[in-house]
Every structure is written in structure tokens, then in C-alpha cells.
Amino acid sequence: MNAKNILVVEDEASIAEVVSLYLKRAGFAVQIASDGKQAMGMIERQMPDFVVLDLMLPEVDGLSLTRWLRDRSNVPIIMLTARREEIDRIAGLEMGADDYVVKPFSPQELVSRVRAVMRRLGREQDAAENERPLSFDGLSIDPKSRVVTVKGSPVELTVKEFDMLYLLARHPKQVFTREQLLERIWGGALYIDPSTVTVHVRRLREKIEEDASKPARLLTVWGVGYKFEP
Ligand code: CA
């Protein structure tokens, strides 16, 4: 997977540098714009995956830039603000920024906020996708009614079995590790044993596969995890 590309718009070079350093260390690709106008040029060339935006900027200020960005894109935005800029902060959020961090801040806190916004937006996207019914040869999955049919006959799945089948089927041929499935289906709960995943896959196979001992849908990728074969 390519690193997420973050644009940092900040006129104070020392802040821009330390923020950039921490974000790079956290695995992101970072570009810096030192004023609003430069940021617009960079965004027009290529939309970043995330924007960290100082409110007080020369040329085009942070609020105008937020408004300009929102006319074009839903790219996540975190604003950097000084404590005295509270009114602007509220305006920024109303204009569609996703979160803000008040200066002075620790760079590590900013990294955590960036990750939190990414997680939150990722979940919202997943939730939107959750509405989409899926249909394969002899297997249909309807997330709204949570009904699964095999060759036209409904099968009863537990909540977790359904969630796992739907997650795998929504990403055909993509391999999920046990850890990823635990994270996505059980929310990474520490008390859940990784073998729980194995047990659920086995039960799912008994319910949806023609021959559970020779699965054609839920395939084991040895040493890695599981994938759905459409
Ligand atoms: Ca500034």
C-alpha cells in the first residue's frame, strides 16, 4: 500500500519541519506549503490524502483555504490554531475541517489526531459500504436485512459470522490476516483468542460451502489468513 500523502500548510518553518518529521516517522509522505497560495497550486496539481492546515497564513488564510478546499474535495483537514483564534477555529469546523489542534502542541499529539481522523473517516466509509448488497453465483448477502441465501435458501448466521462473511466478500480475493479480522470484526478486543477466527471460518464454511472440507468460497491462504473467492 502506498503511503498516505499529507500536505502541511504552515508558514512557520520550524513548526512545519518538526510536524513533517514526526509525520514521516509515522509512515506518511509529507509535502510542505509555506503559504495559502502555494498550497492551492500544490493541491491543484495533486489532491493530497490529508491536509494539516495552519489558520494564520500569509497570502490566502486558513479559513479561505478550507472553504476553497471544501468546494473541491472531502479531503480530511486538521487545523492548527492558536488559543486566541477560538472564533476562527469554530468557523473552520463549520466550514468543514475535521478536527483542530491548539498551538503549542506536541507533534506526537498531532500524529495521533491525524490517525484518529483517518480511522473515523475510514469507519464512516465502511458504514456507507455496509449498505451495499452483494450477489455471487449461488450466494447473496444483504447487509440491510442481514440475510444470506445459498442457492436461494436463507441460511442462519450469527452476528460475527455475518460480519466476517460480508467483510471478506466485500473485498474479493483480498487476503485478511487473523489479526486484521480480529481488529475489524471484534474491534481488536484483547480478550479474544486468535483461534476464534479459525472457529468462525469453519462454521461459516459449514453453512455456505457446498463441501466444507473442500471450500470454494472461503479459502485459506496458508501462513497468511483468509480470502473470499467470488
Ligand atoms: Ca501561521
mmCIF file of C-alpha atoms and ligand atoms in Angstrom:
data_model
loop_
_atom_site.group_PDB
_atom_site.id
_atom_site.type_symbol
_atom_site.label_atom_id
_atom_site.label_comp_id
_atom_site.label_asym_id
_atom_site.label_seq_id
_atom_site.Cartn_x
_atom_site.Cartn_y
_atom_site.Cartn_z
ATOM 1 C CA MET A 1 0.000 0.000 0.000
ATOM 2 C CA ASN A 2 1.302 3.482 -0.844
ATOM 3 C CA ALA A 3 1.969 5.877 1.999
ATOM 4 C CA LYS A 4 -0.768 8.439 2.550
ATOM 5 C CA ASN A 5 0.249 11.808 1.229
ATOM 6 C CA ILE A 6 -0.131 14.635 3.751
ATOM 7 C CA LEU A 7 0.133 18.304 2.828
ATOM 8 C CA VAL A 8 1.297 20.513 5.700
ATOM 9 C CA VAL A 9 0.407 24.175 5.173
ATOM 10 C CA GLU A 10 2.337 26.243 7.707
ATOM 11 C CA ASP A 11 4.324 29.452 7.337
ATOM 12 C CA GLU A 12 6.442 28.947 10.452
ATOM 13 C CA ALA A 13 9.295 26.871 9.066
ATOM 14 C CA SER A 14 10.328 25.381 12.429
ATOM 15 C CA ILE A 15 6.809 24.071 13.106
ATOM 16 C CA ALA A 16 6.412 22.808 9.540
ATOM 17 C CA GLU A 17 9.688 20.918 9.825
ATOM 18 C CA VAL A 18 9.025 19.244 13.144
ATOM 19 C CA VAL A 19 5.485 18.291 12.109
ATOM 20 C CA SER A 20 6.799 16.908 8.837
ATOM 21 C CA LEU A 21 9.496 14.938 10.642
ATOM 22 C CA TYR A 22 7.016 13.288 13.014
ATOM 23 C CA LEU A 23 4.513 12.509 10.263
ATOM 24 C CA LYS A 24 7.245 10.942 8.113
ATOM 25 C CA ARG A 25 8.425 8.908 11.066
ATOM 26 C CA ALA A 26 4.822 7.691 11.458
ATOM 27 C CA GLY A 27 4.950 6.394 7.875
ATOM 28 C CA PHE A 28 3.302 9.217 5.934
ATOM 29 C CA ALA A 29 4.621 11.005 2.854
ATOM 30 C CA VAL A 30 4.741 14.742 3.561
ATOM 31 C CA GLN A 31 4.797 17.896 1.460
ATOM 32 C CA ILE A 32 5.057 21.399 2.891
ATOM 33 C CA ALA A 33 3.470 24.596 1.609
ATOM 34 C CA SER A 34 4.522 27.801 3.381
ATOM 35 C CA ASP A 35 1.533 29.922 2.375
ATOM 36 C CA GLY A 36 -2.052 29.527 1.210
ATOM 37 C CA LYS A 37 -1.379 30.355 -2.394
ATOM 38 C CA GLN A 38 1.413 27.821 -2.715
ATOM 39 C CA ALA A 39 -0.890 25.245 -1.090
ATOM 40 C CA MET A 40 -3.592 25.901 -3.714
ATOM 41 C CA GLY A 41 -1.093 25.371 -6.514
ATOM 42 C CA MET A 42 0.077 22.080 -4.997
ATOM 43 C CA ILE A 43 -3.478 20.888 -4.396
ATOM 44 C CA GLU A 44 -4.458 21.714 -7.972
ATOM 45 C CA ARG A 45 -1.570 19.632 -9.252
ATOM 46 C CA GLN A 46 -2.375 16.717 -6.976
ATOM 47 C CA MET A 47 -5.030 16.304 -4.307
ATOM 48 C CA PRO A 48 -3.318 15.094 -1.106
ATOM 49 C CA ASP A 49 -4.868 12.378 1.103
ATOM 50 C CA PHE A 50 -4.843 14.646 4.133
ATOM 51 C CA VAL A 51 -4.253 18.331 4.914
ATOM 52 C CA VAL A 52 -2.754 19.798 8.088
ATOM 53 C CA LEU A 53 -3.505 23.473 7.861
ATOM 54 C CA ASP A 54 -2.371 26.464 9.914
ATOM 55 C CA LEU A 55 -5.150 29.041 10.278
ATOM 56 C CA MET A 56 -2.914 32.123 10.246
ATOM 57 C CA LEU A 57 -1.236 32.097 6.870
ATOM 58 C CA PRO A 58 0.109 34.746 4.521
ATOM 59 C CA GLU A 59 -1.493 35.265 1.089
ATOM 60 C CA VAL A 60 -4.598 33.110 1.474
ATOM 61 C CA ASP A 61 -5.575 32.463 5.102
ATOM 62 C CA GLY A 62 -6.534 29.065 6.514
ATOM 63 C CA LEU A 63 -10.267 29.718 6.616
ATOM 64 C CA SER A 64 -10.443 30.788 2.975
ATOM 65 C CA LEU A 65 -8.295 27.836 2.040
ATOM 66 C CA THR A 66 -10.629 25.477 3.936
ATOM 67 C CA ARG A 67 -13.626 26.899 2.086
ATOM 68 C CA TRP A 68 -11.798 26.651 -1.237
ATOM 69 C CA LEU A 69 -10.818 23.048 -0.492
ATOM 70 C CA ARG A 70 -14.330 22.022 0.520
ATOM 71 C CA ASP A 71 -15.669 23.266 -2.820
ATOM 72 C CA ARG A 72 -13.416 20.687 -4.436
ATOM 73 C CA SER A 73 -12.942 17.761 -2.146
ATOM 74 C CA ASN A 74 -13.753 15.875 1.040
ATOM 75 C CA VAL A 75 -10.066 15.516 1.852
ATOM 76 C CA PRO A 76 -9.668 15.344 5.659
ATOM 77 C CA ILE A 77 -8.408 18.579 7.239
ATOM 78 C CA ILE A 78 -6.863 19.204 10.651
ATOM 79 C CA MET A 79 -6.402 22.870 11.545
ATOM 80 C CA LEU A 80 -3.579 24.250 13.649
ATOM 81 C CA THR A 81 -4.741 27.203 15.676
ATOM 82 C CA ALA A 82 -3.502 29.475 18.425
ATOM 83 C CA ARG A 83 -5.548 29.650 21.598
ATOM 84 C CA ARG A 84 -6.712 33.203 20.838
ATOM 85 C CA GLU A 85 -8.178 32.139 17.490
ATOM 86 C CA GLU A 86 -11.164 30.396 19.017
ATOM 87 C CA ILE A 87 -13.726 32.141 16.816
ATOM 88 C CA ASP A 88 -11.771 31.160 13.712
ATOM 89 C CA ARG A 89 -11.489 27.621 14.986
ATOM 90 C CA ILE A 90 -15.260 27.317 15.241
ATOM 91 C CA ALA A 91 -15.658 28.880 11.804
ATOM 92 C CA GLY A 92 -13.122 26.382 10.474
ATOM 93 C CA LEU A 93 -15.038 23.428 11.857
ATOM 94 C CA GLU A 94 -18.271 24.815 10.434
ATOM 95 C CA MET A 95 -16.558 25.197 7.107
ATOM 96 C CA GLY A 96 -15.753 21.526 7.124
ATOM 97 C CA ALA A 97 -12.422 20.978 8.880
ATOM 98 C CA ASP A 98 -12.434 17.582 10.602
ATOM 99 C CA ASP A 99 -10.507 18.460 13.750
ATOM 100 C CA TYR A 100 -8.143 21.045 15.188
ATOM 101 C CA VAL A 101 -5.051 21.137 17.351
ATOM 102 C CA VAL A 102 -4.238 24.142 19.517
ATOM 103 C CA LYS A 103 -0.710 25.583 19.488
ATOM 104 C CA PRO A 104 1.582 24.912 21.187
ATOM 105 C CA PHE A 105 1.037 21.193 20.659
ATOM 106 C CA SER A 106 3.269 18.156 20.838
ATOM 107 C CA PRO A 107 3.996 16.748 17.380
ATOM 108 C CA GLN A 108 3.121 13.306 18.696
ATOM 109 C CA GLU A 109 -0.341 14.562 19.629
ATOM 110 C CA LEU A 110 -0.824 15.847 16.104
ATOM 111 C CA VAL A 111 0.179 12.451 14.685
ATOM 112 C CA SER A 112 -2.395 10.787 16.981
ATOM 113 C CA ARG A 113 -5.089 13.218 15.830
ATOM 114 C CA VAL A 114 -4.280 12.574 12.177
ATOM 115 C CA ARG A 115 -4.578 8.838 12.771
ATOM 116 C CA ALA A 116 -7.824 9.263 14.724
ATOM 117 C CA VAL A 117 -9.414 11.310 11.928
ATOM 118 C CA MET A 118 -8.288 8.733 9.350
ATOM 119 C CA ARG A 119 -9.772 5.929 11.437
ATOM 120 C CA ARG A 120 -13.029 7.793 11.961
ATOM 121 C CA LEU A 121 -13.451 8.642 8.287
ATOM 122 C CA GLY A 122 -12.454 5.094 7.343
ATOM 123 C CA ARG A 123 -15.218 3.749 9.571
ATOM 124 C CA GLU A 124 -17.762 6.129 8.074
ATOM 125 C CA GLN A 125 -16.764 4.954 4.628
ATOM 126 C CA ASP A 126 -17.088 1.331 5.755
ATOM 127 C CA ALA A 127 -20.517 2.117 7.173
ATOM 128 C CA ALA A 128 -21.623 3.578 3.842
ATOM 129 C CA GLU A 129 -20.321 0.495 2.052
ATOM 130 C CA ASN A 130 -22.191 -1.633 4.543
ATOM 131 C CA GLU A 131 -25.402 -0.731 2.788
ATOM 132 C CA ARG A 132 -24.402 -2.437 -0.432
ATOM 133 C CA PRO A 133 -25.928 -5.883 -1.100
ATOM 134 C CA LEU A 134 -23.628 -8.433 -2.718
ATOM 135 C CA SER A 135 -24.532 -11.194 -5.062
ATOM 136 C CA PHE A 136 -22.393 -14.053 -6.396
ATOM 137 C CA ASP A 137 -23.178 -17.258 -8.206
ATOM 138 C CA GLY A 138 -25.471 -19.064 -5.761
ATOM 139 C CA LEU A 139 -24.705 -16.746 -2.841
ATOM 140 C CA SER A 140 -26.293 -13.446 -1.906
ATOM 141 C CA ILE A 141 -25.596 -11.225 1.080
ATOM 142 C CA ASP A 142 -27.919 -8.385 2.055
ATOM 143 C CA PRO A 143 -26.426 -6.158 4.762
ATOM 144 C CA LYS A 144 -29.654 -4.266 5.469
ATOM 145 C CA SER A 145 -31.722 -7.288 6.385
ATOM 146 C CA ARG A 146 -28.573 -9.301 7.241
ATOM 147 C CA VAL A 147 -29.996 -12.180 5.211
ATOM 148 C CA VAL A 148 -27.658 -14.585 3.442
ATOM 149 C CA THR A 149 -29.020 -17.036 0.914
ATOM 150 C CA VAL A 150 -27.242 -20.025 -0.603
ATOM 151 C CA LYS A 151 -28.841 -21.173 -3.858
ATOM 152 C CA GLY A 152 -31.948 -19.220 -2.935
ATOM 153 C CA SER A 153 -32.364 -20.653 0.565
ATOM 154 C CA PRO A 154 -31.713 -18.444 3.574
ATOM 155 C CA VAL A 155 -29.009 -19.596 5.994
ATOM 156 C CA GLU A 156 -28.764 -18.505 9.600
ATOM 157 C CA LEU A 157 -25.553 -16.797 10.580
ATOM 158 C CA THR A 158 -24.515 -15.352 13.909
ATOM 159 C CA VAL A 159 -23.718 -11.627 14.018
ATOM 160 C CA LYS A 160 -19.958 -12.226 13.870
ATOM 161 C CA GLU A 161 -20.256 -14.855 11.154
ATOM 162 C CA PHE A 162 -22.253 -12.427 9.058
ATOM 163 C CA ASP A 163 -19.806 -9.568 9.672
ATOM 164 C CA MET A 164 -16.868 -11.741 8.697
ATOM 165 C CA LEU A 165 -18.501 -13.091 5.541
ATOM 166 C CA TYR A 166 -19.576 -9.629 4.488
ATOM 167 C CA LEU A 167 -16.144 -8.126 5.125
ATOM 168 C CA LEU A 168 -14.374 -10.837 3.122
ATOM 169 C CA ALA A 169 -16.949 -10.810 0.308
ATOM 170 C CA ARG A 170 -16.768 -7.036 0.015
ATOM 171 C CA HIS A 171 -13.068 -7.380 -0.775
ATOM 172 C CA PRO A 172 -12.924 -10.403 -3.074
ATOM 173 C CA LYS A 173 -9.500 -12.074 -3.398
ATOM 174 C CA GLN A 174 -8.027 -9.768 -0.769
ATOM 175 C CA VAL A 175 -6.233 -11.727 1.941
ATOM 176 C CA PHE A 176 -7.059 -10.817 5.538
ATOM 177 C CA THR A 177 -4.807 -11.993 8.339
ATOM 178 C CA ARG A 178 -6.310 -13.349 11.559
ATOM 179 C CA GLU A 179 -5.164 -10.178 13.291
ATOM 180 C CA GLN A 180 -6.913 -7.968 10.725
ATOM 181 C CA LEU A 181 -10.118 -9.965 11.069
ATOM 182 C CA LEU A 182 -9.925 -9.727 14.857
ATOM 183 C CA GLU A 183 -9.416 -5.978 14.558
ATOM 184 C CA ARG A 184 -12.235 -5.436 12.067
ATOM 185 C CA ILE A 185 -14.824 -7.867 13.424
ATOM 186 C CA TRP A 186 -14.098 -7.860 17.145
ATOM 187 C CA GLY A 187 -12.661 -4.327 17.331
ATOM 188 C CA GLY A 188 -9.265 -5.673 18.360
ATOM 189 C CA ALA A 189 -10.589 -6.774 21.758
ATOM 190 C CA LEU A 190 -7.625 -8.192 23.658
ATOM 191 C CA TYR A 191 -9.570 -10.952 25.363
ATOM 192 C CA ILE A 192 -10.470 -12.628 22.078
ATOM 193 C CA ASP A 193 -8.271 -15.588 21.201
ATOM 194 C CA PRO A 194 -6.970 -15.561 17.583
ATOM 195 C CA SER A 195 -8.261 -19.127 17.189
ATOM 196 C CA THR A 196 -11.774 -17.619 17.396
ATOM 197 C CA VAL A 197 -11.267 -16.541 13.785
ATOM 198 C CA THR A 198 -10.464 -20.117 12.748
ATOM 199 C CA VAL A 199 -13.574 -21.384 14.502
ATOM 200 C CA HIS A 200 -15.794 -18.795 12.799
ATOM 201 C CA VAL A 201 -14.366 -19.551 9.382
ATOM 202 C CA ARG A 202 -15.021 -23.265 9.928
ATOM 203 C CA ARG A 203 -18.648 -22.635 10.934
ATOM 204 C CA LEU A 204 -19.167 -20.271 8.015
ATOM 205 C CA ARG A 205 -17.873 -22.920 5.633
ATOM 206 C CA GLU A 206 -20.300 -25.458 7.043
ATOM 207 C CA LYS A 207 -23.117 -23.014 6.356
ATOM 208 C CA ILE A 208 -22.267 -21.619 2.935
ATOM 209 C CA GLU A 209 -19.938 -24.085 1.225
ATOM 210 C CA GLU A 210 -21.234 -26.999 -0.795
ATOM 211 C CA ASP A 211 -18.481 -29.145 0.709
ATOM 212 C CA ALA A 212 -16.971 -27.574 3.833
ATOM 213 C CA SER A 213 -13.924 -29.845 3.571
ATOM 214 C CA LYS A 214 -13.196 -28.517 0.065
ATOM 215 C CA PRO A 215 -14.074 -24.817 0.358
ATOM 216 C CA ALA A 216 -14.597 -22.916 -2.886
ATOM 217 C CA ARG A 217 -15.551 -19.518 -1.374
ATOM 218 C CA LEU A 218 -13.698 -19.050 1.904
ATOM 219 C CA LEU A 219 -10.148 -20.023 1.114
ATOM 220 C CA THR A 220 -7.234 -20.424 3.489
ATOM 221 C CA VAL A 221 -4.044 -18.740 2.377
ATOM 222 C CA TRP A 222 -1.504 -20.802 4.282
ATOM 223 C CA GLY A 223 0.619 -18.877 6.723
ATOM 224 C CA VAL A 224 -1.249 -15.638 5.986
ATOM 225 C CA GLY A 225 -5.002 -15.727 6.526
ATOM 226 C CA TYR A 226 -8.230 -15.971 4.556
ATOM 227 C CA LYS A 227 -9.768 -14.646 1.392
ATOM 228 C CA PHE A 228 -13.092 -14.746 -0.421
ATOM 229 C CA GLU A 229 -13.248 -16.248 -3.889
ATOM 230 C CA PRO A 230 -16.046 -14.709 -5.960
HETATM 231 CA CA CA B 1 0.948 30.888 10.956
#
